[in-house]
Amino acid sequence: MSSEGFLKEVQAIAEKFLLKLQRLPKADPVEIVSFSVVLLFIVTVLVLMIIACSCCCYSCCGCDGRPEPRHRKSRVRPAAH
């Protein structure tokens, strides 16, 4: 998918979202609850992704951005008889 196609798709999704937000005050309670559940799910996924990425980055690198030496793998050689 080209970058222009991707941008058009994102713009279409954003327009649908804004249209849904504009119609929300006049919507049925069931529609409001379902929209809230979907929105909560999206926010939860984004927050969990941010937490996972930050934990992964923190465990790989120290605060200064360099890898920590304790995470190096050492090779085990067979003992000579």
Coordinates of C-alpha atoms in Angstrom, one line a residue:
M1 CA 0.0 0.0 0.0
S2 CA 1.4 3.4 -1.0
S3 CA 1.8 6.2 1.5
E4 CA -1.0 8.2 -0.2
G5 CA -3.4 5.3 0.0
F6 CA -2.5 4.8 3.7
L7 CA -3.1 8.5 4.4
K8 CA -6.4 8.5 2.6
E9 CA -7.5 5.4 4.6
V10 CA -6.5 7.0 7.9
Q11 CA -8.3 10.2 6.9
A12 CA -11.5 8.2 6.1
I13 CA -11.3 6.4 9.4
A14 CA -10.8 9.8 11.3
E15 CA -13.8 11.3 9.4
K16 CA -16.0 8.4 10.4
F17 CA -14.9 8.7 14.0
L18 CA -15.6 12.4 14.1
L19 CA -19.0 11.8 12.5
K20 CA -19.8 9.2 15.1
L21 CA -18.7 11.6 17.9
Q22 CA -21.0 14.3 16.5
R23 CA -24.0 12.0 16.5
L24 CA -23.3 10.5 19.9
P25 CA -25.4 13.0 22.0
K26 CA -28.5 12.0 20.0
A27 CA -27.7 8.2 20.0
D28 CA -29.5 5.4 21.9
P29 CA -28.0 4.3 25.2
V30 CA -27.0 1.0 23.7
E31 CA -25.0 2.7 20.9
I32 CA -23.3 5.0 23.5
V33 CA -22.3 2.0 25.6
S34 CA -21.0 0.0 22.6
F35 CA -19.0 3.0 21.3
S36 CA -17.5 3.5 24.8
V37 CA -16.6 -0.2 25.0
V38 CA -14.8 -0.1 21.6
L39 CA -13.1 3.2 22.5
L40 CA -12.0 1.7 25.9
F41 CA -10.6 -1.4 24.1
I42 CA -8.6 0.7 21.7
V43 CA -7.1 2.8 24.5
T44 CA -6.3 -0.3 26.5
V45 CA -4.4 -1.9 23.6
L46 CA -2.4 1.3 23.0
V47 CA -1.5 1.7 26.7
L48 CA -0.4 -2.0 26.9
M49 CA 1.7 -1.6 23.8
I50 CA 3.4 1.5 25.2
I51 CA 4.0 -0.3 28.5
A52 CA 5.4 -3.4 26.7
C53 CA 7.7 -1.3 24.5
S54 CA 9.0 0.7 27.4
C55 CA 9.6 -2.4 29.5
C56 CA 11.4 -4.1 26.6
C57 CA 13.5 -1.1 25.9
Y58 CA 14.4 -0.7 29.6
S59 CA 15.4 -4.3 30.0
C60 CA 17.7 -4.2 26.9
C61 CA 19.3 -0.9 27.4
G62 CA 20.3 1.1 30.5
C63 CA 19.3 4.7 31.0
D64 CA 22.2 5.9 28.8
G65 CA 21.1 3.8 25.8
R66 CA 24.0 1.3 25.9
P67 CA 23.3 -2.4 26.3
E68 CA 24.0 -3.9 29.7
P69 CA 26.8 -6.4 29.7
R70 CA 25.0 -8.9 31.9
H71 CA 22.7 -9.8 29.0
R72 CA 25.5 -11.3 26.9
K73 CA 25.2 -15.0 26.1
S74 CA 28.3 -17.1 26.9
R75 CA 29.2 -20.2 24.9
V76 CA 29.6 -23.5 26.8
R77 CA 32.4 -25.7 25.5
P78 CA 32.6 -29.4 26.1
A79 CA 35.1 -30.6 28.7
A80 CA 38.2 -32.3 27.4
H81 CA 38.8 -35.9 28.6

